Amino acid sequence: FRFEPAAAAAFTEWIGAQRGSSGPECSAHAARLRDAPVRHHAILVTERSGATVAGGQVAVAEELAGLYDIFTAAPVRNRGVGLALCRHLLANAAAQGARTAYLQVDAGNEAARRVYRRLGFEDAYAYHYRTPPAS
């Protein structure tokens, strides 16, 4: 596997396709990355065939690093790609001076939670979203 730095447009196009995001949603995501007030580093992971199989980004603000948009394609899950990607992103953040990292993950995403626990992450708090009742 190769870790390739990705421009905002290429990164958000791939991540958006994995999530089922629309074209306008991908464009808005790319604009947020391009205009972000903090440094960020986006990576796409490719296999020998050139196919992209994973992606993620880290945002660094002084000594704080946030992992975002971590995604591994189904055919390569459970092969250590997500773990290696996160280690790569965290090493990049540490090289930029980050000393503490955070992320958000769905409570039901046990596969991702196992990866994050292996990296030393632990739950700090739970959160949920509220929506108005359907009319």
mmCIF file of N, CA and C in Angstrom:
data_model
loop_
_atom_site.group_PDB
_atom_site.id
_atom_site.type_symbol
_atom_site.label_atom_id
_atom_site.label_comp_id
_atom_site.label_asym_id
_atom_site.label_seq_id
_atom_site.Cartn_x
_atom_site.Cartn_y
_atom_site.Cartn_z
ATOM 1 N N PHE A 1 0.844 -1.195 0.000
ATOM 2 C CA PHE A 1 0.000 0.000 0.000
ATOM 3 C C PHE A 1 0.875 1.239 0.000
ATOM 4 N N ARG A 2 0.423 2.270 -0.704
ATOM 5 C CA ARG A 2 1.141 3.549 -0.743
ATOM 6 C C ARG A 2 0.248 4.630 -0.151
ATOM 7 N N PHE A 3 0.864 5.522 0.601
ATOM 8 C CA PHE A 3 0.170 6.663 1.198
ATOM 9 C C PHE A 3 0.479 7.877 0.344
ATOM 10 N N GLU A 4 -0.546 8.415 -0.312
ATOM 11 C CA GLU A 4 -0.365 9.522 -1.244
ATOM 12 C C GLU A 4 -1.038 10.783 -0.718
ATOM 13 N N PRO A 5 -0.289 11.889 -0.584
ATOM 14 C CA PRO A 5 -0.951 13.157 -0.230
ATOM 15 C C PRO A 5 -1.991 13.493 -1.294
ATOM 16 N N ALA A 6 -3.127 14.020 -0.860
ATOM 17 C CA ALA A 6 -4.216 14.290 -1.794
ATOM 18 C C ALA A 6 -4.667 15.740 -1.681
ATOM 19 N N ALA A 7 -4.902 16.346 -2.827
ATOM 20 C CA ALA A 7 -5.504 17.678 -2.859
ATOM 21 C C ALA A 7 -6.941 17.565 -2.369
ATOM 22 N N ALA A 8 -7.484 18.672 -1.898
ATOM 23 C CA ALA A 8 -8.826 18.683 -1.318
ATOM 24 C C ALA A 8 -9.868 18.100 -2.270
ATOM 25 N N ALA A 9 -9.834 18.479 -3.540
ATOM 26 C CA ALA A 9 -10.854 18.012 -4.489
ATOM 27 C C ALA A 9 -10.790 16.503 -4.685
ATOM 28 N N ALA A 10 -9.595 15.958 -4.882
ATOM 29 C CA ALA A 10 -9.454 14.510 -5.086
ATOM 30 C C ALA A 10 -9.847 13.743 -3.834
ATOM 31 N N PHE A 11 -9.423 14.257 -2.690
ATOM 32 C CA PHE A 11 -9.741 13.596 -1.434
ATOM 33 C C PHE A 11 -11.248 13.565 -1.192
ATOM 34 N N THR A 12 -11.892 14.710 -1.301
ATOM 35 C CA THR A 12 -13.327 14.762 -1.004
ATOM 36 C C THR A 12 -14.151 14.029 -2.051
ATOM 37 N N GLU A 13 -13.663 13.961 -3.283
ATOM 38 C CA GLU A 13 -14.370 13.185 -4.305
ATOM 39 C C GLU A 13 -14.378 11.704 -3.924
ATOM 40 N N TRP A 14 -13.223 11.165 -3.493
ATOM 41 C CA TRP A 14 -13.159 9.750 -3.127
ATOM 42 C C TRP A 14 -13.970 9.475 -1.859
ATOM 43 N N ILE A 15 -13.756 10.288 -0.818
ATOM 44 C CA ILE A 15 -14.487 10.090 0.438
ATOM 45 C C ILE A 15 -15.986 10.228 0.190
ATOM 46 N N GLY A 16 -16.369 11.229 -0.580
ATOM 47 C CA GLY A 16 -17.780 11.436 -0.877
ATOM 48 C C GLY A 16 -18.395 10.257 -1.606
ATOM 49 N N ALA A 17 -17.657 9.672 -2.542
ATOM 50 C CA ALA A 17 -18.174 8.502 -3.267
ATOM 51 C C ALA A 17 -18.400 7.343 -2.308
ATOM 52 N N GLN A 18 -17.516 7.187 -1.328
ATOM 53 C CA GLN A 18 -17.675 6.093 -0.365
ATOM 54 C C GLN A 18 -18.901 6.299 0.521
ATOM 55 N N ARG A 19 -19.179 7.545 0.822
ATOM 56 C CA ARG A 19 -20.314 7.888 1.687
ATOM 57 C C ARG A 19 -21.622 8.048 0.935
ATOM 58 N N GLY A 20 -21.560 8.150 -0.380
ATOM 59 C CA GLY A 20 -22.767 8.403 -1.162
ATOM 60 C C GLY A 20 -23.149 9.872 -1.183
ATOM 61 N N SER A 21 -22.155 10.756 -1.008
ATOM 62 C CA SER A 21 -22.415 12.201 -1.022
ATOM 63 C C SER A 21 -22.690 12.676 -2.447
ATOM 64 N N SER A 22 -23.487 13.730 -2.545
ATOM 65 C CA SER A 22 -23.780 14.326 -3.848
ATOM 66 C C SER A 22 -22.601 15.171 -4.323
ATOM 67 N N GLY A 23 -22.628 15.542 -5.590
ATOM 68 C CA GLY A 23 -21.594 16.426 -6.133
ATOM 69 C C GLY A 23 -21.476 17.732 -5.368
ATOM 70 N N PRO A 24 -22.599 18.424 -5.109
ATOM 71 C CA PRO A 24 -22.512 19.671 -4.346
ATOM 72 C C PRO A 24 -21.969 19.457 -2.914
ATOM 73 N N GLU A 25 -22.318 18.332 -2.296
ATOM 74 C CA GLU A 25 -21.784 18.052 -0.954
ATOM 75 C C GLU A 25 -20.270 17.853 -1.005
ATOM 76 N N CYS A 26 -19.785 17.151 -2.028
ATOM 77 C CA CYS A 26 -18.342 16.954 -2.185
ATOM 78 C C CYS A 26 -17.636 18.287 -2.443
ATOM 79 N N SER A 27 -18.231 19.126 -3.279
ATOM 80 C CA SER A 27 -17.638 20.439 -3.564
ATOM 81 C C SER A 27 -17.575 21.299 -2.316
ATOM 82 N N ALA A 28 -18.627 21.273 -1.511
ATOM 83 C CA ALA A 28 -18.636 22.052 -0.267
ATOM 84 C C ALA A 28 -17.595 21.525 0.711
ATOM 85 N N HIS A 29 -17.445 20.208 0.777
ATOM 86 C CA HIS A 29 -16.431 19.610 1.650
ATOM 87 C C HIS A 29 -15.034 20.047 1.205
ATOM 88 N N ALA A 30 -14.780 20.003 -0.101
ATOM 89 C CA ALA A 30 -13.477 20.434 -0.637
ATOM 90 C C ALA A 30 -13.210 21.895 -0.313
ATOM 91 N N ALA A 31 -14.221 22.741 -0.438
ATOM 92 C CA ALA A 31 -14.060 24.169 -0.131
ATOM 93 C C ALA A 31 -13.720 24.365 1.350
ATOM 94 N N ARG A 32 -14.381 23.600 2.225
ATOM 95 C CA ARG A 32 -14.070 23.714 3.666
ATOM 96 C C ARG A 32 -12.622 23.331 3.937
ATOM 97 N N LEU A 33 -12.131 22.295 3.271
ATOM 98 C CA LEU A 33 -10.737 21.898 3.468
ATOM 99 C C LEU A 33 -9.777 22.950 2.933
ATOM 100 N N ARG A 34 -10.059 23.455 1.714
ATOM 101 C CA ARG A 34 -9.179 24.472 1.127
ATOM 102 C C ARG A 34 -9.121 25.732 1.980
ATOM 103 N N ASP A 35 -10.260 26.110 2.588
ATOM 104 C CA ASP A 35 -10.350 27.370 3.323
ATOM 105 C C ASP A 35 -10.162 27.210 4.828
ATOM 106 N N ALA A 36 -9.826 26.020 5.266
ATOM 107 C CA ALA A 36 -9.710 25.759 6.711
ATOM 108 C C ALA A 36 -8.637 26.645 7.338
ATOM 109 N N PRO A 37 -8.919 27.186 8.513
ATOM 110 C CA PRO A 37 -7.937 28.035 9.186
ATOM 111 C C PRO A 37 -6.817 27.243 9.865
ATOM 112 N N VAL A 38 -6.934 25.924 9.894
ATOM 113 C CA VAL A 38 -5.887 25.083 10.491
ATOM 114 C C VAL A 38 -5.230 24.244 9.407
ATOM 115 N N ARG A 39 -4.017 23.809 9.682
ATOM 116 C CA ARG A 39 -3.312 22.940 8.734
ATOM 117 C C ARG A 39 -4.011 21.585 8.692
ATOM 118 N N HIS A 40 -4.097 21.018 7.517
ATOM 119 C CA HIS A 40 -4.629 19.664 7.409
ATOM 120 C C HIS A 40 -3.812 18.900 6.374
ATOM 121 N N HIS A 41 -3.817 17.601 6.541
ATOM 122 C CA HIS A 41 -3.055 16.719 5.677
ATOM 123 C C HIS A 41 -3.983 15.575 5.286
ATOM 124 N N ALA A 42 -4.352 15.500 4.006
ATOM 125 C CA ALA A 42 -5.244 14.456 3.515
ATOM 126 C C ALA A 42 -4.423 13.400 2.784
ATOM 127 N N ILE A 43 -4.788 12.154 3.009
ATOM 128 C CA ILE A 43 -4.071 11.021 2.423
ATOM 129 C C ILE A 43 -5.069 10.081 1.757
ATOM 130 N N LEU A 44 -4.716 9.604 0.579
ATOM 131 C CA LEU A 44 -5.431 8.501 -0.050
ATOM 132 C C LEU A 44 -4.450 7.330 -0.115
ATOM 133 N N VAL A 45 -4.929 6.159 0.227
ATOM 134 C CA VAL A 45 -4.106 4.957 0.238
ATOM 135 C C VAL A 45 -4.422 4.158 -1.017
ATOM 136 N N THR A 46 -3.381 3.821 -1.765
ATOM 137 C CA THR A 46 -3.573 3.044 -2.991
ATOM 138 C C THR A 46 -2.866 1.701 -2.864
ATOM 139 N N GLU A 47 -3.396 0.730 -3.579
ATOM 140 C CA GLU A 47 -2.718 -0.560 -3.646
ATOM 141 C C GLU A 47 -1.916 -0.619 -4.937
ATOM 142 N N ARG A 48 -1.180 -1.689 -5.145
ATOM 143 C CA ARG A 48 -0.285 -1.779 -6.306
ATOM 144 C C ARG A 48 -0.978 -1.549 -7.636
ATOM 145 N N SER A 49 -2.228 -1.958 -7.722
ATOM 146 C CA SER A 49 -2.976 -1.775 -8.974
ATOM 147 C C SER A 49 -3.284 -0.306 -9.249
ATOM 148 N N GLY A 50 -3.097 0.540 -8.240
ATOM 149 C CA GLY A 50 -3.425 1.956 -8.365
ATOM 150 C C GLY A 50 -4.789 2.302 -7.814
ATOM 151 N N ALA A 51 -5.558 1.287 -7.426
ATOM 152 C CA ALA A 51 -6.892 1.528 -6.870
ATOM 153 C C ALA A 51 -6.779 2.160 -5.482
ATOM 154 N N THR A 52 -7.606 3.155 -5.235
ATOM 155 C CA THR A 52 -7.656 3.779 -3.913
ATOM 156 C C THR A 52 -8.499 2.898 -3.005
ATOM 157 N N VAL A 53 -7.954 2.587 -1.816
ATOM 158 C CA VAL A 53 -8.640 1.666 -0.906
ATOM 159 C C VAL A 53 -8.922 2.264 0.465
ATOM 160 N N ALA A 54 -8.366 3.432 0.750
ATOM 161 C CA ALA A 54 -8.607 4.062 2.048
ATOM 162 C C ALA A 54 -8.252 5.534 1.949
ATOM 163 N N GLY A 55 -8.760 6.292 2.899
ATOM 164 C CA GLY A 55 -8.446 7.714 2.949
ATOM 165 C C GLY A 55 -8.721 8.262 4.322
ATOM 166 N N GLY A 56 -8.088 9.379 4.604
ATOM 167 C CA GLY A 56 -8.309 10.056 5.871
ATOM 168 C C GLY A 56 -7.551 11.357 5.900
ATOM 169 N N GLN A 57 -7.857 12.159 6.893
ATOM 170 C CA GLN A 57 -7.146 13.422 7.044
ATOM 171 C C GLN A 57 -6.915 13.719 8.514
ATOM 172 N N VAL A 58 -5.921 14.542 8.756
ATOM 173 C CA VAL A 58 -5.653 15.035 10.096
ATOM 174 C C VAL A 58 -5.572 16.555 10.016
ATOM 175 N N ALA A 59 -6.227 17.207 10.973
ATOM 176 C CA ALA A 59 -6.172 18.667 11.098
ATOM 177 C C ALA A 59 -5.328 18.975 12.321
ATOM 178 N N VAL A 60 -4.392 19.898 12.181
ATOM 179 C CA VAL A 60 -3.476 20.219 13.270
ATOM 180 C C VAL A 60 -3.611 21.689 13.631
ATOM 181 N N ALA A 61 -3.873 21.937 14.911
ATOM 182 C CA ALA A 61 -3.942 23.291 15.454
ATOM 183 C C ALA A 61 -3.069 23.308 16.701
ATOM 184 N N GLU A 62 -1.887 23.866 16.537
ATOM 185 C CA GLU A 62 -0.898 23.913 17.612
ATOM 186 C C GLU A 62 -0.586 22.501 18.093
ATOM 187 N N GLU A 63 -0.882 22.181 19.367
ATOM 188 C CA GLU A 63 -0.540 20.854 19.888
ATOM 189 C C GLU A 63 -1.693 19.857 19.799
ATOM 190 N N LEU A 64 -2.748 20.206 19.075
ATOM 191 C CA LEU A 64 -3.939 19.375 18.996
ATOM 192 C C LEU A 64 -4.152 18.865 17.571
ATOM 193 N N ALA A 65 -4.417 17.572 17.434
ATOM 194 C CA ALA A 65 -4.648 16.962 16.118
ATOM 195 C C ALA A 65 -5.976 16.235 16.129
ATOM 196 N N GLY A 66 -6.748 16.419 15.068
ATOM 197 C CA GLY A 66 -8.027 15.715 14.927
ATOM 198 C C GLY A 66 -8.018 14.831 13.700
ATOM 199 N N LEU A 67 -8.391 13.576 13.884
ATOM 200 C CA LEU A 67 -8.548 12.662 12.759
ATOM 201 C C LEU A 67 -9.968 12.811 12.214
ATOM 202 N N TYR A 68 -10.070 12.925 10.895
ATOM 203 C CA TYR A 68 -11.358 13.108 10.241
ATOM 204 C C TYR A 68 -11.427 12.246 8.980
ATOM 205 N N ASP A 69 -12.653 11.918 8.596
ATOM 206 C CA ASP A 69 -12.913 11.274 7.305
ATOM 207 C C ASP A 69 -12.114 9.991 7.109
ATOM 208 N N ILE A 70 -11.919 9.218 8.156
ATOM 209 C CA ILE A 70 -11.187 7.962 8.036
ATOM 210 C C ILE A 70 -12.125 6.930 7.408
ATOM 211 N N PHE A 71 -11.705 6.343 6.301
ATOM 212 C CA PHE A 71 -12.549 5.366 5.624
ATOM 213 C C PHE A 71 -11.667 4.317 4.961
ATOM 214 N N THR A 72 -12.033 3.053 5.148
ATOM 215 C CA THR A 72 -11.363 1.930 4.482
ATOM 216 C C THR A 72 -12.402 1.192 3.647
ATOM 217 N N ALA A 73 -12.090 0.948 2.387
ATOM 218 C CA ALA A 73 -13.008 0.232 1.499
ATOM 219 C C ALA A 73 -13.190 -1.205 1.974
ATOM 220 N N ALA A 74 -14.387 -1.711 1.813
ATOM 221 C CA ALA A 74 -14.746 -3.044 2.314
ATOM 222 C C ALA A 74 -13.771 -4.153 1.898
ATOM 223 N N PRO A 75 -13.293 -4.201 0.652
ATOM 224 C CA PRO A 75 -12.426 -5.326 0.267
ATOM 225 C C PRO A 75 -11.099 -5.420 1.036
ATOM 226 N N VAL A 76 -10.653 -4.322 1.655
ATOM 227 C CA VAL A 76 -9.367 -4.374 2.366
ATOM 228 C C VAL A 76 -9.518 -4.208 3.879
ATOM 229 N N ARG A 77 -10.743 -4.232 4.363
ATOM 230 C CA ARG A 77 -10.943 -4.118 5.812
ATOM 231 C C ARG A 77 -10.358 -5.337 6.517
ATOM 232 N N ASN A 78 -9.955 -5.118 7.758
ATOM 233 C CA ASN A 78 -9.364 -6.165 8.601
ATOM 234 C C ASN A 78 -8.008 -6.642 8.088
ATOM 235 N N ARG A 79 -7.327 -5.783 7.344
ATOM 236 C CA ARG A 79 -5.982 -6.109 6.854
ATOM 237 C C ARG A 79 -4.956 -5.107 7.384
ATOM 238 N N GLY A 80 -5.354 -4.257 8.326
ATOM 239 C CA GLY A 80 -4.422 -3.318 8.941
ATOM 240 C C GLY A 80 -4.256 -2.005 8.197
ATOM 241 N N VAL A 81 -5.012 -1.806 7.131
ATOM 242 C CA VAL A 81 -4.865 -0.583 6.328
ATOM 243 C C VAL A 81 -5.318 0.635 7.129
ATOM 244 N N GLY A 82 -6.462 0.555 7.789
ATOM 245 C CA GLY A 82 -6.957 1.682 8.588
ATOM 246 C C GLY A 82 -6.006 2.024 9.714
ATOM 247 N N LEU A 83 -5.476 1.013 10.383
ATOM 248 C CA LEU A 83 -4.516 1.238 11.464
ATOM 249 C C LEU A 83 -3.263 1.924 10.927
ATOM 250 N N ALA A 84 -2.734 1.428 9.818
ATOM 251 C CA ALA A 84 -1.534 2.032 9.222
ATOM 252 C C ALA A 84 -1.806 3.464 8.780
ATOM 253 N N LEU A 85 -2.981 3.712 8.202
ATOM 254 C CA LEU A 85 -3.341 5.064 7.782
ATOM 255 C C LEU A 85 -3.372 6.005 8.981
ATOM 256 N N CYS A 86 -4.037 5.596 10.051
ATOM 257 C CA CYS A 86 -4.117 6.453 11.242
ATOM 258 C C CYS A 86 -2.740 6.703 11.836
ATOM 259 N N ARG A 87 -1.898 5.684 11.875
ATOM 260 C CA ARG A 87 -0.527 5.878 12.376
ATOM 261 C C ARG A 87 0.216 6.883 11.514
ATOM 262 N N HIS A 88 0.053 6.783 10.203
ATOM 263 C CA HIS A 88 0.696 7.725 9.282
ATOM 264 C C HIS A 88 0.223 9.152 9.547
ATOM 265 N N LEU A 89 -1.084 9.332 9.676
ATOM 266 C CA LEU A 89 -1.641 10.665 9.925
ATOM 267 C C LEU A 89 -1.181 11.216 11.273
ATOM 268 N N LEU A 90 -1.172 10.386 12.298
ATOM 269 C CA LEU A 90 -0.744 10.839 13.626
ATOM 270 C C LEU A 90 0.742 11.170 13.651
ATOM 271 N N ALA A 91 1.558 10.419 12.918
ATOM 272 C CA ALA A 91 2.987 10.732 12.836
ATOM 273 C C ALA A 91 3.193 12.081 12.151
ATOM 274 N N ASN A 92 2.413 12.344 11.110
ATOM 275 C CA ASN A 92 2.485 13.630 10.436
ATOM 276 C C ASN A 92 2.118 14.754 11.394
ATOM 277 N N ALA A 93 1.063 14.545 12.176
ATOM 278 C CA ALA A 93 0.640 15.562 13.144
ATOM 279 C C ALA A 93 1.716 15.784 14.204
ATOM 280 N N ALA A 94 2.314 14.712 14.685
ATOM 281 C CA ALA A 94 3.368 14.840 15.694
ATOM 282 C C ALA A 94 4.563 15.619 15.133
ATOM 283 N N ALA A 95 4.887 15.388 13.872
ATOM 284 C CA ALA A 95 5.987 16.123 13.229
ATOM 285 C C ALA A 95 5.689 17.611 13.126
ATOM 286 N N GLN A 96 4.387 17.962 13.156
ATOM 287 C CA GLN A 96 3.984 19.367 13.114
ATOM 288 C C GLN A 96 3.804 19.953 14.515
ATOM 289 N N GLY A 97 4.106 19.164 15.543
ATOM 290 C CA GLY A 97 4.043 19.671 16.908
ATOM 291 C C GLY A 97 2.845 19.212 17.724
ATOM 292 N N ALA A 98 1.949 18.421 17.136
ATOM 293 C CA ALA A 98 0.785 17.946 17.888
ATOM 294 C C ALA A 98 1.216 16.962 18.970
ATOM 295 N N ARG A 99 0.603 17.067 20.124
ATOM 296 C CA ARG A 99 0.902 16.180 21.254
ATOM 297 C C ARG A 99 -0.338 15.432 21.739
ATOM 298 N N THR A 100 -1.515 15.904 21.356
ATOM 299 C CA THR A 100 -2.781 15.294 21.759
ATOM 300 C C THR A 100 -3.649 15.140 20.523
ATOM 301 N N ALA A 101 -4.364 14.003 20.448
ATOM 302 C CA ALA A 101 -5.222 13.765 19.290
ATOM 303 C C ALA A 101 -6.634 13.421 19.753
ATOM 304 N N TYR A 102 -7.585 13.698 18.866
ATOM 305 C CA TYR A 102 -8.988 13.394 19.139
ATOM 306 C C TYR A 102 -9.648 12.917 17.858
ATOM 307 N N LEU A 103 -10.817 12.325 18.006
ATOM 308 C CA LEU A 103 -11.640 11.916 16.874
ATOM 309 C C LEU A 103 -13.041 11.668 17.381
ATOM 310 N N GLN A 104 -13.961 11.513 16.460
ATOM 311 C CA GLN A 104 -15.331 11.113 16.777
ATOM 312 C C GLN A 104 -15.623 9.867 15.968
ATOM 313 N N VAL A 105 -16.297 8.924 16.607
ATOM 314 C CA VAL A 105 -16.661 7.689 15.918
ATOM 315 C C VAL A 105 -18.020 7.246 16.423
ATOM 316 N N ASP A 106 -18.831 6.728 15.524
ATOM 317 C CA ASP A 106 -20.145 6.223 15.893
ATOM 318 C C ASP A 106 -19.983 5.104 16.925
ATOM 319 N N ALA A 107 -20.784 5.160 17.968
ATOM 320 C CA ALA A 107 -20.703 4.166 19.040
ATOM 321 C C ALA A 107 -20.906 2.749 18.525
ATOM 322 N N GLY A 108 -21.646 2.582 17.437
ATOM 323 C CA GLY A 108 -21.903 1.262 16.894
ATOM 324 C C GLY A 108 -20.868 0.759 15.910
ATOM 325 N N ASN A 109 -19.865 1.563 15.609
ATOM 326 C CA ASN A 109 -18.845 1.177 14.637
ATOM 327 C C ASN A 109 -17.708 0.459 15.368
ATOM 328 N N GLU A 110 -17.967 -0.779 15.747
ATOM 329 C CA GLU A 110 -17.011 -1.512 16.576
ATOM 330 C C GLU A 110 -15.695 -1.786 15.860
ATOM 331 N N ALA A 111 -15.720 -2.011 14.556
ATOM 332 C CA ALA A 111 -14.467 -2.250 13.830
ATOM 333 C C ALA A 111 -13.545 -1.035 13.930
ATOM 334 N N ALA A 112 -14.088 0.153 13.720
ATOM 335 C CA ALA A 112 -13.277 1.372 13.834
ATOM 336 C C ALA A 112 -12.834 1.591 15.278
ATOM 337 N N ARG A 113 -13.720 1.336 16.217
ATOM 338 C CA ARG A 113 -13.386 1.536 17.628
ATOM 339 C C ARG A 113 -12.225 0.624 18.057
ATOM 340 N N ARG A 114 -12.169 -0.597 17.500
ATOM 341 C CA ARG A 114 -11.037 -1.492 17.805
ATOM 342 C C ARG A 114 -9.730 -0.882 17.310
ATOM 343 N N VAL A 115 -9.746 -0.331 16.098
ATOM 344 C CA VAL A 115 -8.545 0.322 15.552
ATOM 345 C C VAL A 115 -8.128 1.473 16.462
ATOM 346 N N TYR A 116 -9.086 2.318 16.828
ATOM 347 C CA TYR A 116 -8.755 3.491 17.642
ATOM 348 C C TYR A 116 -8.268 3.101 19.030
ATOM 349 N N ARG A 117 -8.832 2.041 19.608
ATOM 350 C CA ARG A 117 -8.322 1.574 20.909
ATOM 351 C C ARG A 117 -6.879 1.092 20.789
ATOM 352 N N ARG A 118 -6.555 0.435 19.700
ATOM 353 C CA ARG A 118 -5.163 -0.014 19.493
ATOM 354 C C ARG A 118 -4.201 1.172 19.416
ATOM 355 N N LEU A 119 -4.707 2.311 18.983
ATOM 356 C CA LEU A 119 -3.887 3.524 18.909
ATOM 357 C C LEU A 119 -3.846 4.283 20.229
ATOM 358 N N GLY A 120 -4.592 3.806 21.234
ATOM 359 C CA GLY A 120 -4.583 4.450 22.546
ATOM 360 C C GLY A 120 -5.748 5.381 22.816
ATOM 361 N N PHE A 121 -6.676 5.497 21.871
ATOM 362 C CA PHE A 121 -7.839 6.348 22.099
ATOM 363 C C PHE A 121 -8.798 5.669 23.067
ATOM 364 N N GLU A 122 -9.489 6.480 23.839
ATOM 365 C CA GLU A 122 -10.538 5.977 24.708
ATOM 366 C C GLU A 122 -11.685 6.967 24.708
ATOM 367 N N ASP A 123 -12.858 6.494 25.097
ATOM 368 C CA ASP A 123 -14.026 7.368 25.113
ATOM 369 C C ASP A 123 -13.841 8.495 26.118
ATOM 370 N N ALA A 124 -14.135 9.701 25.682
ATOM 371 C CA ALA A 124 -14.112 10.856 26.582
ATOM 372 C C ALA A 124 -15.538 11.258 26.938
ATOM 373 N N TYR A 125 -16.448 11.167 25.981
ATOM 374 C CA TYR A 125 -17.846 11.497 26.215
ATOM 375 C C TYR A 125 -18.668 10.958 25.052
ATOM 376 N N ALA A 126 -19.957 10.831 25.285
ATOM 377 C CA ALA A 126 -20.884 10.407 24.237
ATOM 378 C C ALA A 126 -21.617 11.636 23.721
ATOM 379 N N TYR A 127 -22.118 11.561 22.516
ATOM 380 C CA TYR A 127 -22.895 12.664 21.943
ATOM 381 C C TYR A 127 -24.000 12.090 21.083
ATOM 382 N N HIS A 128 -24.970 12.912 20.785
ATOM 383 C CA HIS A 128 -26.042 12.517 19.878
ATOM 384 C C HIS A 128 -26.566 13.765 19.188
ATOM 385 N N TYR A 129 -27.258 13.540 18.082
ATOM 386 C CA TYR A 129 -27.846 14.633 17.342
ATOM 387 C C TYR A 129 -29.344 14.655 17.575
ATOM 388 N N ARG A 130 -29.868 15.834 17.666
ATOM 389 C CA ARG A 130 -31.320 15.993 17.808
ATOM 390 C C ARG A 130 -31.877 16.551 16.509
ATOM 391 N N THR A 131 -33.018 16.046 16.146
ATOM 392 C CA THR A 131 -33.702 16.563 14.959
ATOM 393 C C THR A 131 -35.144 16.854 15.330
ATOM 394 N N PRO A 132 -35.753 17.790 14.639
ATOM 395 C CA PRO A 132 -37.170 18.073 14.929
ATOM 396 C C PRO A 132 -38.031 16.882 14.555
ATOM 397 N N PRO A 133 -39.150 16.730 15.204
ATOM 398 C CA PRO A 133 -40.047 15.612 14.850
ATOM 399 C C PRO A 133 -40.531 15.750 13.407
ATOM 400 N N ALA A 134 -40.734 14.612 12.778
ATOM 401 C CA ALA A 134 -41.252 14.619 11.398
ATOM 402 C C ALA A 134 -42.665 15.187 11.405
ATOM 403 N N SER A 135 -42.956 16.003 10.400
ATOM 404 C CA SER A 135 -44.294 16.607 10.361
ATOM 405 C C SER A 135 -45.248 15.791 9.539
#
